Short mmCIF file of C-alpha atoms in Angstrom, two decimals:
data_model
loop_
_atom_site.label_atom_id
_atom_site.label_comp_id
_atom_site.label_asym_id
_atom_site.label_seq_id
_atom_site.Cartn_x
_atom_site.Cartn_y
_atom_site.Cartn_z
CA UNK A 216 24.81 13.80 9.39
CA UNK A 217 27.51 11.20 10.03
CA UNK A 218 30.83 11.12 8.18
CA UNK A 219 29.58 8.77 5.46
CA UNK A 220 26.80 9.84 3.13
CA UNK A 221 25.43 6.32 3.62
CA UNK A 222 24.97 6.93 7.37
CA UNK A 223 22.48 9.59 8.45
CA UNK A 224 20.69 10.74 11.57
CA UNK A 225 17.11 11.39 10.50
CA UNK A 226 14.19 13.07 12.23
CA UNK A 227 10.47 12.48 11.61
CA UNK A 228 10.39 15.40 9.18
CA UNK A 229 12.91 13.84 6.80
CA UNK A 230 11.99 10.19 7.25
CA UNK A 231 9.63 10.10 4.21
CA UNK A 232 12.37 11.45 1.95
CA UNK A 233 15.49 9.82 3.35
CA UNK A 234 13.93 6.42 4.08
CA UNK A 235 10.68 5.82 2.21
CA UNK A 236 11.59 7.55 -1.06
CA UNK A 237 15.25 6.55 -0.98
CA UNK A 238 14.38 2.90 -0.41
CA UNK A 239 13.07 2.81 -3.97
CA UNK A 240 16.71 3.24 -5.07
CA UNK A 241 18.57 0.99 -2.61
CA UNK A 242 17.91 -0.82 0.68
CA UNK A 243 17.73 1.52 3.68
CA UNK A 244 18.47 0.07 7.12
CA UNK A 245 16.93 2.04 10.00
CA UNK A 246 18.44 1.75 13.48
CA UNK A 247 15.92 2.88 16.10
CA UNK A 248 18.06 3.71 19.16
CA UNK A 249 18.47 6.08 22.13
CA UNK A 250 21.56 7.55 23.84
CA UNK A 251 20.69 5.95 27.19
CA UNK A 252 20.37 2.44 25.67
CA UNK A 253 23.40 0.27 26.47
CA UNK A 254 22.79 -2.39 23.77
CA UNK A 255 22.32 0.44 21.24
CA UNK A 256 25.86 1.62 21.95
CA UNK A 257 27.07 -1.91 21.16
CA UNK A 258 25.10 -2.43 17.95
CA UNK A 259 25.37 1.10 16.55
CA UNK A 260 29.12 1.11 15.83
CA UNK A 261 28.85 -2.33 14.22
CA UNK A 262 26.13 -1.14 11.83
CA UNK A 263 28.07 2.02 11.03
CA UNK A 264 31.25 0.07 10.26
CA UNK A 265 29.37 -2.41 8.06
CA UNK A 266 27.64 0.45 6.25
CA UNK A 267 31.05 1.88 5.45
CA UNK A 268 32.24 -1.51 4.19
CA UNK A 269 29.14 -1.83 1.98
CA UNK A 270 30.36 1.07 -0.18
CA UNK A 271 26.86 2.31 -1.03
CA UNK A 272 25.12 -1.05 -1.48
CA UNK A 273 22.73 0.01 1.29
CA UNK A 274 22.23 3.07 3.47
CA UNK A 275 22.05 3.31 7.25
CA UNK A 276 19.62 5.71 8.90
CA UNK A 277 19.67 6.26 12.67
CA UNK A 278 16.49 7.40 14.43
CA UNK A 279 16.66 8.54 18.04
CA UNK A 280 13.36 7.31 19.51
CA UNK A 281 13.44 10.03 22.18
CA UNK A 282 13.27 12.64 19.41
CA UNK A 283 10.82 10.69 17.25
CA UNK A 284 8.37 8.81 19.51
CA UNK A 285 5.49 8.96 17.02
CA UNK A 286 7.67 7.49 14.30
CA UNK A 287 8.80 4.67 16.56
CA UNK A 288 5.19 3.96 17.51
CA UNK A 289 4.10 3.97 13.87
CA UNK A 290 6.58 1.19 13.13
CA UNK A 291 5.77 -0.85 16.20
CA UNK A 292 9.06 -0.27 18.01
CA UNK A 293 8.64 -1.70 21.52
CA UNK A 294 12.26 -2.44 22.38
CA UNK A 295 15.57 -0.98 21.23
CA UNK A 296 17.79 -1.27 19.40
CA UNK A 297 15.26 -2.15 16.70
CA UNK A 298 16.58 -2.50 13.16
CA UNK A 299 14.24 -2.42 10.17
CA UNK A 300 15.25 -2.73 6.52
CA UNK A 301 13.19 -0.88 3.89
CA UNK A 302 12.89 -1.57 0.19
CA UNK A 303 10.39 0.12 -2.10
CA UNK A 304 8.89 2.01 0.80
CA UNK A 305 8.14 -1.06 2.92
CA UNK A 306 9.77 -2.96 5.79
CA UNK A 307 11.15 -6.17 4.31
CA UNK A 308 13.24 -7.48 7.24
CA UNK A 309 13.89 -6.61 10.88
CA UNK A 310 15.45 -7.68 14.17
CA UNK A 311 15.54 -6.46 17.77
CA UNK A 312 18.47 -6.35 20.17
CA UNK A 313 22.24 -6.11 19.91
CA UNK A 314 22.82 -9.16 17.75
CA UNK A 315 26.34 -10.58 17.21
CA UNK A 316 28.17 -9.32 14.14
CA UNK A 317 27.81 -12.63 12.18
CA UNK A 318 24.03 -12.44 12.65
CA UNK A 319 23.99 -8.81 11.52
CA UNK A 320 26.10 -9.65 8.48
CA UNK A 321 23.70 -12.46 7.56
CA UNK A 322 20.75 -10.07 7.96
CA UNK A 323 22.39 -7.52 5.66
CA UNK A 324 23.35 -10.16 3.10
CA UNK A 325 19.67 -11.07 2.82
CA UNK A 326 18.86 -7.55 1.64
CA UNK A 327 20.49 -8.09 -1.73
CA UNK A 328 17.61 -8.40 -4.21
CA UNK A 329 17.07 -11.58 -6.22
CA UNK A 330 16.89 -11.47 -10.00
CA UNK A 331 13.10 -11.32 -9.77
CA UNK A 332 13.27 -8.50 -7.24
CA UNK A 333 15.68 -6.55 -9.45
CA UNK A 334 13.16 -6.78 -12.29
CA UNK A 335 10.36 -5.71 -9.94
CA UNK A 336 12.47 -2.77 -8.75
CA UNK A 337 12.95 -1.76 -12.38
CA UNK A 338 9.20 -1.98 -12.85
CA UNK A 339 8.69 0.21 -9.80
CA UNK A 340 11.10 2.84 -11.18
CA UNK A 341 9.31 2.88 -14.56
CA UNK A 342 5.93 3.08 -12.87
CA UNK A 343 6.96 6.11 -10.83
CA UNK A 344 7.75 8.06 -14.02
CA UNK A 345 4.50 7.01 -15.69
CA UNK A 346 5.92 4.40 -18.07
CA UNK A 347 3.12 1.95 -17.32
CA UNK A 348 3.43 -0.37 -20.33
CA UNK A 349 7.15 -0.77 -19.76
CA UNK A 350 6.60 -1.25 -16.03
CA UNK A 351 4.03 -3.98 -16.71
CA UNK A 352 6.61 -5.77 -18.85
CA UNK A 353 9.16 -5.70 -16.01
CA UNK A 354 6.65 -6.90 -13.44
CA UNK A 355 5.59 -9.77 -15.72
CA UNK A 356 9.24 -10.69 -16.28
CA UNK A 357 9.74 -10.73 -12.50
CA UNK A 358 6.76 -13.07 -12.11
CA UNK A 359 8.23 -15.42 -14.69
CA UNK A 360 11.21 -15.74 -12.35
CA UNK A 361 9.15 -15.94 -9.14
CA UNK A 362 5.43 -16.43 -9.64
CA UNK A 363 4.43 -15.47 -6.08
CA UNK A 364 6.55 -12.32 -5.71
CA UNK A 365 4.07 -10.01 -4.00
CA UNK A 366 5.98 -6.86 -4.94
CA UNK A 367 5.53 -7.69 -8.63
CA UNK A 368 1.94 -8.90 -8.26
CA UNK A 369 0.86 -5.67 -6.59
CA UNK A 370 2.95 -3.54 -8.93
CA UNK A 371 1.39 -5.22 -11.94
CA UNK A 372 -2.05 -4.66 -10.42
CA UNK A 373 -1.32 -0.95 -9.99
CA UNK A 374 -0.12 -0.39 -13.55
CA UNK A 375 -2.95 -2.44 -15.04
CA UNK A 376 -5.35 -0.12 -13.24
CA UNK A 377 -3.55 2.85 -14.79
CA UNK A 378 -3.86 1.17 -18.18
CA UNK A 379 -7.60 0.72 -17.76
CA UNK A 380 -7.51 -3.05 -17.30
CA UNK A 381 -9.14 -3.58 -13.90
CA UNK A 382 -10.23 -7.19 -14.50
CA UNK A 383 -6.65 -8.23 -15.24
CA UNK A 384 -5.52 -6.22 -12.20
CA UNK A 385 -7.93 -8.18 -9.99
CA UNK A 386 -6.37 -11.48 -11.05
CA UNK A 387 -2.90 -10.25 -10.07
CA UNK A 388 -3.91 -8.54 -6.83
CA UNK A 389 -5.84 -11.54 -5.49
CA UNK A 390 -2.63 -13.56 -5.50
CA UNK A 391 -0.99 -11.06 -3.12
CA UNK A 392 -3.92 -10.51 -0.77
CA UNK A 393 -2.44 -12.60 2.07
CA UNK A 394 1.11 -11.27 1.86
CA UNK A 395 2.19 -9.76 5.22
CA UNK A 396 4.03 -6.85 3.56
CA UNK A 397 1.91 -6.07 0.51
CA UNK A 398 -1.46 -7.57 1.52
CA UNK A 399 -3.00 -4.32 2.83
CA UNK A 400 -2.13 -2.46 -0.36
CA UNK A 401 -3.43 -5.38 -2.44
CA UNK A 402 -6.75 -5.33 -0.56
CA UNK A 403 -7.22 -1.60 -1.10
CA UNK A 404 -6.37 -1.91 -4.80
CA UNK A 405 -8.69 -4.90 -5.12
CA UNK A 406 -11.60 -2.79 -3.90
CA UNK A 407 -10.76 -0.10 -6.44
CA UNK A 408 -10.25 -2.61 -9.26
CA UNK A 409 -13.52 -4.41 -8.48
CA UNK A 410 -15.48 -1.17 -8.67
CA UNK A 411 -13.66 -0.08 -11.81
CA UNK A 412 -14.35 -3.42 -13.52
CA UNK A 413 -18.05 -3.14 -12.73
CA UNK A 414 -18.10 0.53 -13.75
CA UNK A 415 -16.80 -0.37 -17.20
CA UNK A 416 -20.05 -2.20 -17.86
CA UNK A 417 -22.07 0.71 -16.45
CA UNK A 418 -20.71 3.20 -18.97
CA UNK A 419 -20.09 6.89 -18.33
CA UNK A 420 -21.86 8.94 -15.67
CA UNK A 421 -23.77 10.76 -18.38
CA UNK A 422 -24.94 7.52 -20.00
CA UNK A 423 -25.93 6.09 -16.62
CA UNK A 424 -27.88 9.24 -15.70
CA UNK A 425 -29.75 9.10 -18.99
CA UNK A 426 -30.74 5.47 -18.39
CA UNK A 427 -31.92 6.25 -14.88
CA UNK A 428 -33.91 9.24 -16.12
CA UNK A 429 -35.65 6.96 -18.63
CA UNK A 430 -36.55 4.48 -15.88
CA UNK A 431 -36.27 6.13 -12.42
CA UNK A 432 -37.48 3.03 -10.57
CA UNK A 433 -34.88 0.74 -12.09
CA UNK A 434 -32.61 -0.60 -9.35
CA UNK A 435 -30.09 -1.69 -11.96
CA UNK A 436 -29.96 1.86 -13.38
CA UNK A 437 -29.43 3.28 -9.88
CA UNK A 438 -26.67 0.75 -9.21
CA UNK A 439 -24.91 1.41 -12.51
CA UNK A 440 -24.99 5.16 -11.89
CA UNK A 441 -23.48 4.61 -8.44
CA UNK A 442 -20.64 2.57 -9.97
CA UNK A 443 -20.00 5.17 -12.66
CA UNK A 444 -19.90 7.92 -10.03
CA UNK A 445 -17.54 5.90 -7.83
CA UNK A 446 -15.19 5.34 -10.76
CA UNK A 447 -15.06 9.13 -11.22
CA UNK A 448 -14.37 9.72 -7.53
CA UNK A 449 -17.80 11.16 -6.71
CA UNK A 450 -18.14 8.95 -3.67
CA UNK A 451 -20.89 10.67 -1.67
CA UNK A 452 -23.52 10.56 -4.41
CA UNK A 453 -22.50 6.98 -5.18
CA UNK A 454 -22.92 6.01 -1.53
CA UNK A 455 -26.30 7.71 -1.33
CA UNK A 456 -27.54 5.71 -4.30
CA UNK A 457 -26.18 2.43 -2.95
CA UNK A 458 -27.59 3.08 0.52
CA UNK A 459 -30.98 3.76 -1.02
CA UNK A 460 -30.86 0.37 -2.76
CA UNK A 461 -29.92 -1.36 0.51
CA UNK A 462 -32.81 0.30 2.32
CA UNK A 463 -35.37 -0.61 -0.33
CA UNK A 464 -34.15 -3.98 -1.53
CA UNK A 465 -31.09 -5.20 0.34
CA UNK A 466 -30.96 -8.60 -1.34
CA UNK A 467 -31.07 -7.25 -4.88
CA UNK A 468 -28.48 -8.97 -7.10
CA UNK A 469 -26.99 -11.03 -4.28
CA UNK A 470 -26.52 -8.06 -1.92
CA UNK A 471 -24.56 -6.15 -4.58
CA UNK A 472 -25.23 -2.66 -3.21
CA UNK A 473 -24.01 -3.48 0.29
CA UNK A 474 -20.92 -5.18 -1.09
CA UNK A 475 -20.21 -2.16 -3.30
CA UNK A 476 -20.45 0.11 -0.25
CA UNK A 477 -17.94 -2.05 1.61
CA UNK A 478 -15.58 -1.87 -1.36
CA UNK A 479 -15.89 1.92 -1.34
CA UNK A 480 -15.10 2.00 2.37
CA UNK A 481 -11.93 -0.02 1.69
CA UNK A 482 -11.03 2.30 -1.16
CA UNK A 483 -11.59 5.53 0.79
CA UNK A 484 -9.95 4.26 3.97
CA UNK A 485 -11.15 4.30 7.56
CA UNK A 486 -9.84 7.83 8.09
CA UNK A 487 -12.21 9.31 5.52
CA UNK A 488 -15.21 11.05 7.16
CA UNK A 489 -17.49 9.61 4.48
CA UNK A 490 -16.46 6.10 5.48
CA UNK A 491 -17.43 6.71 9.09
CA UNK A 492 -20.67 8.46 8.17
CA UNK A 493 -21.89 5.84 5.73
CA UNK A 494 -20.75 2.88 7.82
CA UNK A 495 -23.09 4.16 10.51
CA UNK A 496 -25.90 4.70 8.00
CA UNK A 497 -25.36 1.23 6.55
CA UNK A 498 -25.47 -0.34 10.02
CA UNK A 499 -28.73 1.47 10.77
CA UNK A 500 -30.20 0.31 7.48
CA UNK A 501 -29.26 -3.31 8.14
CA UNK A 502 -30.18 -3.54 11.82
#
């Protein structure tokens, strides 16, 4: 711990708390450095002095890449010093090398949130304590100030999902799908929202099972049950049903079953064993 509470040496263990979580409260600037790095010894004191001058407007975290190689790799650090600024858990600005002090000051000045970003930050804070209606209001207010603010578009999509409004969430999330910072989250949420919107028309799992029992050969009944199961998080049974449709009638309803499986893969993530298993099964069914 450095002398100022706004300047900290952080290891991999405490990075999620002291950087990711804290960046929801104020900007956190991370200096990836090493003791043997000459340029690091030039830039480091400048950052520390400016952090002291900032009087709590932002926090400085120093990460020794020799002690945290996995963390450096996770954030794409290829040369040091590498400086990355975090807000709301994401990297929002960065530079590499021992830049002159005027350049560093300009970089830090750009971290001050705009009026729209302040509103989005307020929405984020309300969302994290479960105040979804109030959070939606803040995100919408932010979008009135800046219609393409990805932070607010994705935040609004998240809370609309919590409020059971997946179709409205889709409209918001689509507008952020290409954003370099929030696009991956938007894509994952879009997959979830698409399935949830379709599942609303399918009804509950119990209703869907009853309809399938009444007409076991109905592809639509099988599909609706799969959607209802997916909405409840019962992914394996849902995937089995969808895969069965693909095998028997791939082109049913404009390839809906295959597309639903792809959405589930996006939702579950590539690290999920079910994703790997059913991607292979889907490939075998198609080819």
